[in-house]
XYZ file of C-alpha atoms in Angstrom:
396
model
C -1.398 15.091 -13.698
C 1.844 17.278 -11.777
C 4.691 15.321 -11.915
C 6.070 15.368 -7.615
C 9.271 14.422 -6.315
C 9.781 14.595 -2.386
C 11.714 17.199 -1.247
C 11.711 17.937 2.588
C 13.984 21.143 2.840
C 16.851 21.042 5.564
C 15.468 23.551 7.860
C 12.433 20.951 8.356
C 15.277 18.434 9.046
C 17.229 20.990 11.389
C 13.532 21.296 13.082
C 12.873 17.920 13.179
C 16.414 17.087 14.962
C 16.605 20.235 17.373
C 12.635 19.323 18.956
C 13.622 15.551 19.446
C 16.839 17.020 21.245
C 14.512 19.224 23.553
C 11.393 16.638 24.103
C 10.459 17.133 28.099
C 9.780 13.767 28.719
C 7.403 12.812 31.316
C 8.029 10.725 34.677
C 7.572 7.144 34.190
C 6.100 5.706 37.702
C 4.935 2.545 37.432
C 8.439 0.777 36.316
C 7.886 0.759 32.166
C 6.423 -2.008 29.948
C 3.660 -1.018 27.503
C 0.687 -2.034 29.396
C 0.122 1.487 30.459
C 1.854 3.109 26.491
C 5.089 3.090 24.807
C 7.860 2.218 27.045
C 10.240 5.746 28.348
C 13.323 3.784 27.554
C 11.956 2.447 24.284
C 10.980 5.248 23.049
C 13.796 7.712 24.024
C 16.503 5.142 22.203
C 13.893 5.099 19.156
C 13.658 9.215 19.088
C 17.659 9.355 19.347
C 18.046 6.793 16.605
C 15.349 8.805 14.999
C 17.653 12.718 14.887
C 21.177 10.464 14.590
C 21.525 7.514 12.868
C 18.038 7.655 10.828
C 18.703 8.979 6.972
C 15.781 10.723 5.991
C 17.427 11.914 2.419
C 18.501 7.834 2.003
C 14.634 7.325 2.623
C 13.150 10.330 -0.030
C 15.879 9.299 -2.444
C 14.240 5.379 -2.108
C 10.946 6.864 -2.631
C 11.799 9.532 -5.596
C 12.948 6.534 -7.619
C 9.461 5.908 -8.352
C 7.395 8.516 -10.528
C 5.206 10.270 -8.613
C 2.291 12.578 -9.196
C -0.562 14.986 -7.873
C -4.236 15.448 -9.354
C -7.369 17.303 -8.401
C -10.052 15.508 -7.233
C -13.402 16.014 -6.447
C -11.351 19.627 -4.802
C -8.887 17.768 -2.773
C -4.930 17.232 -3.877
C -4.116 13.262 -4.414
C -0.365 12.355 -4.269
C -0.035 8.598 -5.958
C 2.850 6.808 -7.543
C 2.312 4.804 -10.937
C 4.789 2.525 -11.450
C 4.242 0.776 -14.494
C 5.376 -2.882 -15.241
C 8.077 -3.422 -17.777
C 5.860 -6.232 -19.214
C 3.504 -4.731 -21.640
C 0.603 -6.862 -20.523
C 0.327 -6.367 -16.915
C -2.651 -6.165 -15.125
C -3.258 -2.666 -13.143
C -3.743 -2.496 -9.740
C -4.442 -0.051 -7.037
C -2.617 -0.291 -3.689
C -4.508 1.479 -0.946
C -2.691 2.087 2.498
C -4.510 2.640 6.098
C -3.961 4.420 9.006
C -1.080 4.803 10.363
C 0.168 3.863 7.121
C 1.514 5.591 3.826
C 2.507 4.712 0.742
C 5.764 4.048 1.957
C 4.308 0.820 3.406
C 4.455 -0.813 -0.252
C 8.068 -0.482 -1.039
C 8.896 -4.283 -0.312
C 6.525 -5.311 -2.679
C 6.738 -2.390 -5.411
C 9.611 -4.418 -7.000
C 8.208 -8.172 -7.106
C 4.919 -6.870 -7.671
C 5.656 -4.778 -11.118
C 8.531 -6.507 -12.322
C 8.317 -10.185 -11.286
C 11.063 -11.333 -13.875
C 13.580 -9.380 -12.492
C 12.404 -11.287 -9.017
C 12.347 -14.738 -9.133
C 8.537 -14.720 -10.468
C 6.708 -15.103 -13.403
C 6.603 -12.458 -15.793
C 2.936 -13.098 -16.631
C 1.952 -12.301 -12.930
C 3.513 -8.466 -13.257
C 1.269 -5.393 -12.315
C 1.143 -1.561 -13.365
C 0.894 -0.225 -9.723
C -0.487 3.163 -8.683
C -0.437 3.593 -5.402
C -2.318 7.101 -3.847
C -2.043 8.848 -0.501
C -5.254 8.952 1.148
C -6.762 12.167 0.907
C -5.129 14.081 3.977
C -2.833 11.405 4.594
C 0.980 12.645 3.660
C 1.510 14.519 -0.060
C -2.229 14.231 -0.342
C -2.378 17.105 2.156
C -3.937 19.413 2.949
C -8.305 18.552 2.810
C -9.986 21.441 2.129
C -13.320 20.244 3.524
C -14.847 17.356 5.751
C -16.901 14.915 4.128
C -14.151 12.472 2.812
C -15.232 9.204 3.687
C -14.478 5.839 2.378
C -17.233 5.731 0.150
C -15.593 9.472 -1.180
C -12.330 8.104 -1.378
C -13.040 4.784 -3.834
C -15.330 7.287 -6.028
C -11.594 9.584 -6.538
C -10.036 6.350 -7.038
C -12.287 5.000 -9.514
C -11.796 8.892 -11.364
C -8.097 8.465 -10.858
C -7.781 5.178 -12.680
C -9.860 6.153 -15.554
C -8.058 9.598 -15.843
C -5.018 7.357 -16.099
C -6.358 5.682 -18.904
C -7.336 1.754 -16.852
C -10.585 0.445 -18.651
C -9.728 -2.626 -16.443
C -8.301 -2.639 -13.628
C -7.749 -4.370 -9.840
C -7.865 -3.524 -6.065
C -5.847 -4.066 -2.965
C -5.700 -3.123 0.494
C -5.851 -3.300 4.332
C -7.092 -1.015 6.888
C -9.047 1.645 5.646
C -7.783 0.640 2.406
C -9.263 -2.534 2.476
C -12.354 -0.694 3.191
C -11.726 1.643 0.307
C -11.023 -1.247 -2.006
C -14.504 -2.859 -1.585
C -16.010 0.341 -2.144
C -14.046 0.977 -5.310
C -16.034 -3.018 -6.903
C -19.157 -1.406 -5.307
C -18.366 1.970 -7.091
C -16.636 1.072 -10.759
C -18.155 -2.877 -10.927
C -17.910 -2.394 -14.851
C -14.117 -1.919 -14.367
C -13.452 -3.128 -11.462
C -12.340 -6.872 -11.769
C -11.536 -8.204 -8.174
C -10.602 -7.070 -4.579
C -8.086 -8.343 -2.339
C -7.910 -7.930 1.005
C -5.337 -8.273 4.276
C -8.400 -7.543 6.248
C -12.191 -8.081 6.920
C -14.551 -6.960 9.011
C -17.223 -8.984 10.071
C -19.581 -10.105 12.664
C -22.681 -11.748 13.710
C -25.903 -10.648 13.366
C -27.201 -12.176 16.360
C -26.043 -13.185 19.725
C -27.498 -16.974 18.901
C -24.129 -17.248 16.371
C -21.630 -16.969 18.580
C -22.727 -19.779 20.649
C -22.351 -22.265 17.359
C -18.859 -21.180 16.679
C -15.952 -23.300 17.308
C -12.936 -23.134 19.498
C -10.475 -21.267 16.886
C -13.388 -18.657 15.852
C -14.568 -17.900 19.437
C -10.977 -17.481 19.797
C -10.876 -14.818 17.182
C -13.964 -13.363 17.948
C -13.059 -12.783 22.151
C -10.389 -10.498 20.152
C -12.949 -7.775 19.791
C -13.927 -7.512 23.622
C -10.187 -7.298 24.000
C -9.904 -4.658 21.576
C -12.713 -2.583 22.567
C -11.388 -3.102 26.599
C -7.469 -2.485 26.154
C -6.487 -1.204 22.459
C -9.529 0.753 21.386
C -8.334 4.576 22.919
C -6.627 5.860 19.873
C -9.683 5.570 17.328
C -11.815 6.925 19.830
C -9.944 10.137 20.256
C -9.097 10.188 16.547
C -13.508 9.348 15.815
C -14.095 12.057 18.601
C -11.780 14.744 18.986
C -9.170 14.311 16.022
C -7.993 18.446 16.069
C -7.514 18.160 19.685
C -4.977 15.472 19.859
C -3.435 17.149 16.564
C -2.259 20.261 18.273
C -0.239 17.588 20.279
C 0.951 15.492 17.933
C 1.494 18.360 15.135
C 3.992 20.294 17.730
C 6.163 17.498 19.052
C 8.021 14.562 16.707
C 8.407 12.039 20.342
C 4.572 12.362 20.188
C 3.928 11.702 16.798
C 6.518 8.608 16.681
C 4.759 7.449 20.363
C 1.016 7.540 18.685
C 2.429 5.275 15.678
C 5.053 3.125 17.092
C 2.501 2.133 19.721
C 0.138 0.447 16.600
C 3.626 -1.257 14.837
C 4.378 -3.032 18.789
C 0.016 -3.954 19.013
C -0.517 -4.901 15.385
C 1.967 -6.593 14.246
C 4.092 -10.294 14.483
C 6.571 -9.193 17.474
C 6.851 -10.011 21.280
C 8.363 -7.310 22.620
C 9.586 -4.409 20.423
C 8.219 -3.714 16.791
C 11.540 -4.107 14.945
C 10.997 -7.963 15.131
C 8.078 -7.631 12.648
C 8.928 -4.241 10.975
C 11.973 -2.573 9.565
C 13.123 0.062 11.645
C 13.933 2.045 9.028
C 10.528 1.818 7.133
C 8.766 2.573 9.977
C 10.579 5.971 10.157
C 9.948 6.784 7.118
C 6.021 6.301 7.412
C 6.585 8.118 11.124
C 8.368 11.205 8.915
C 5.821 11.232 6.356
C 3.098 12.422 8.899
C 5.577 14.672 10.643
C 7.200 16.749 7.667
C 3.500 17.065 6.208
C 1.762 17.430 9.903
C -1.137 15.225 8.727
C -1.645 13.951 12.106
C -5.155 15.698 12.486
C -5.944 15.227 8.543
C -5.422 11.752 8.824
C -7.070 11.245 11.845
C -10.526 13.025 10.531
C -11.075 9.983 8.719
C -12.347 8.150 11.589
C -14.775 10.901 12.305
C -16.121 10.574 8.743
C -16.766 7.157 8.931
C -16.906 6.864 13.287
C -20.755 4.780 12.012
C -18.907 2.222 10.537
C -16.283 1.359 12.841
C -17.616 -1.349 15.155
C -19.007 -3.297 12.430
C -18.107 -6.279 14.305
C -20.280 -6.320 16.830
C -24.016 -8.165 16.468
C -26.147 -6.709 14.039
C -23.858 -4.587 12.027
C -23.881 -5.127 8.623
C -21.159 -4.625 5.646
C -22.243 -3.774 2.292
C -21.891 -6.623 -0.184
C -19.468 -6.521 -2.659
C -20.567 -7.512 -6.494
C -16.820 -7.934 -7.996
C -14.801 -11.204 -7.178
C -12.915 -10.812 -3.393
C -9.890 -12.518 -1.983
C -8.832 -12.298 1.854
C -5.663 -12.933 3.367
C -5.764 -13.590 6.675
C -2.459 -12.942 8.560
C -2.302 -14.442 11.865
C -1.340 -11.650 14.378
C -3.426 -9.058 13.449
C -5.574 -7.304 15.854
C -8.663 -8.561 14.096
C -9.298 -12.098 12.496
C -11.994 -12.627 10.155
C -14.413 -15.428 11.221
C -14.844 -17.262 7.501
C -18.909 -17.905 8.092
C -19.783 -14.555 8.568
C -17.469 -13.561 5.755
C -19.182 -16.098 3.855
C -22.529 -14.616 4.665
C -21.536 -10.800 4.356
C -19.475 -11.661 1.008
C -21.093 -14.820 -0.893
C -18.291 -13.548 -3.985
C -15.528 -14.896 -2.207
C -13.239 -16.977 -4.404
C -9.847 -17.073 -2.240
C -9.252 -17.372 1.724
C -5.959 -17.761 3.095
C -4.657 -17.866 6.454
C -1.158 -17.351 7.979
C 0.569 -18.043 11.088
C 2.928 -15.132 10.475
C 2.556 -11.701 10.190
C -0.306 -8.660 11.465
C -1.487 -5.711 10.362
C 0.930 -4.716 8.012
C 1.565 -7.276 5.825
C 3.454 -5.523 2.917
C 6.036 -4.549 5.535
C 6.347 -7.707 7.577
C 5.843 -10.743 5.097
C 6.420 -9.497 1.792
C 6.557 -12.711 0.240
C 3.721 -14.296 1.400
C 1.542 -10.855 0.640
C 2.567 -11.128 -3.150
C 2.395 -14.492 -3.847
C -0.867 -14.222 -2.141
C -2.035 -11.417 -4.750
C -0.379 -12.781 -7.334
C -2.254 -16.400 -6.898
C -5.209 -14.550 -6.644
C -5.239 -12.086 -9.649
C -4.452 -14.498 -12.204
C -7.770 -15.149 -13.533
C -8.622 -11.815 -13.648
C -5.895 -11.220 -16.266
C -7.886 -12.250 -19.532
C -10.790 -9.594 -18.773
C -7.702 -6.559 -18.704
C -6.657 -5.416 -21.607
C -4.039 -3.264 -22.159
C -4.067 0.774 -21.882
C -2.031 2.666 -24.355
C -3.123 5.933 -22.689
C -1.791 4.932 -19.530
C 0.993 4.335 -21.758
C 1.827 7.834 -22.976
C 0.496 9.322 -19.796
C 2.947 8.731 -17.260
């Protein structure tokens, strides 16, 4: 274990500011909106805001309050913060982040979530937190071989937590790292002692279901036509061709932001911009993350490692079951809704669902509150089976 503390040097800043100042910007014909891709006038107000009024240092010093670390895994660098619960007895948890995410998308709930006295909670709910990169996702940079899929990643979580000293421990995620998460109960089941999730995919395994649903889940399942028809093009040139769009997205910062910002306006709780569901702020700071550590074509392997696996909602695809206890959260705006009988089906260990009316895709930055009281509720019977590590303790 390295200790790691963020430091971007200023000529990357100086960089950063001087290509936003010289984008070439491309003609806009057809009038704006974002039917056709982020919005010219959006986005050139977002990119100034970005090189003047954004603090990066305000956002590294926010971060570098934390402790932070690297390990080798498996040959690849993990960057993970551990922040460990001033109760003695909390119950560890992994947080696992998606794409375009980071683990900057967790600091709303770091606080509540570790130290709930301090935050109107109960101190009996608190968590030790360690919360990794993805492997060539930000700090975890750079892979130095394909082959990192999910399955990959939960195995160098599982060997994280156990180098960290966790005999017992729990998981948490959306996105890929909701994915990642149910891998880690398949992987570590004698350690592991529940999953939630912000997101689920499922489906039917034949046509015949979908004609017994009702109303609200042919609702949610007409999303994935939708998806597949209008919102689908980024994962298929990131499953396809993810070093081509890299060389793009690597050389210019208005790309980069364009690529994410597009997924915080389509994923999320807003109507017309992404501020009214994210903080503008955090949302830079995930954006910065993949430029200072040009992970844009790192990150975006990992839908070529697992490109089999991504329409597993359509008929006849089939997740692998889960053997450790599994809560979902479903949060109302997100591009995909779980249908709760073919959850039911996929994952008979199922012991919480919960809907919402607010929030998307990124929970932890939109609804804070409802995402840890949601864990929280969740989590407390798994608190008896957790004992607690003294070499986590001294560790870190």
């Amino acid at each position: 274990m390295r200790p790691f503390r963020i430091e971007i040097p200023q000529r990357d800043l100086d960089d950063l500011h001087r290509r936003i100042a010289a984008t070439r910007w491309p003609a806009e014909p057809y009038g704006g909106g974002w039917a056709r891709g982020v919005p010219g006038a959006y986005l050139r107000e977002l990119a100034d805001y970005w090189r003047t009024g954004f603090d990066w240092r305000a956002a590294e010093e926010q971060l570098n309050q934390y402790p932070q670390f690297t390990t080798t895994i498996d040959g690849a660098t993990v960057h993970f913060l551990h922040v460990r619960s001033p109760e003695p007895d909390a119950l560890p948890m992994v947080l696992t982040h998606g794409w375009p995410g980071s683990v900057a998308e967790f600091l709303k709930v770091i606080g509540p979530l570790t130290d709930p006295r301090s935050h109107g909670g109960d101190p009996t709910d608190a968590f030790h937190l360690v919360i990794p990169s993805l492997p060539g996702y930000g700090f975890s940079s750079p892979l130095p071989e394909t082959g990192w899929d999910i399955l990959r990643i939960a195995r160098a979580w599982a060997e994280l937590m156990r180098r960290l000293g966790y005999d017992r421990y729990v998981a948490q995620g959306g996105d890929f790292g909701s994915a990642v998460s149910l891998d880690l109960g398949e992987v570590d089941p004698e350690h592991v002692l529940g999953v939630h999730v912000n997101m689920l995919l499922t489906g039917p395994s034949d046509p015949s279901e979908l004609a017994e649903l009702d109303e609200a889940d042919q609702a949610r399942m007409d999303l994935v036509p939708r998806f597949n028809a209008d919102l689908v093009g980024y994962m298929k040139v990131q499953a396809t061709r993810p070093q081509t769009v890299a060389y793009a997205l690597t050389d210019s910062p208005v790309g980069q932001l364009a690529w994410i910002v597009e997924k915080y306006r389509e994923w999320t709780d807003c109507v017309d911009v992404p501020e009214q569901a994210v903080d503008r702020d955090q949302m830079l700071t995930t954006v910065s993350i993949y430029w200072f550590t040009a992970t844009a074509g790192s990150s975006a392997q990992l839908y070529r490692e697992v490109v089999a696996l991504l329409p597993c909602t359509v008929v006849g695809a089939r997740p692998r079951p889960n053997p450790v206890p599994l809560a979902v959260a479903a949060f109302g705006h997100d591009m995909f809704l779980p249908v709760r009988r073919f959850a039911d089906r996929d994952f008979p260990n199922i012991q919480q669902w919960t809907e919402y009316d607010r929030a998307g895709h990124f929970p932890a930055m939109e609804q804070p509150e409802l995402l840890v009281a949601d864990i929280r509720r969740f989590f407390r019977g798994s608190r008896a089976g957790a004992g607690r590590s003294l070499d986590a303790v001294g560790r870190s």
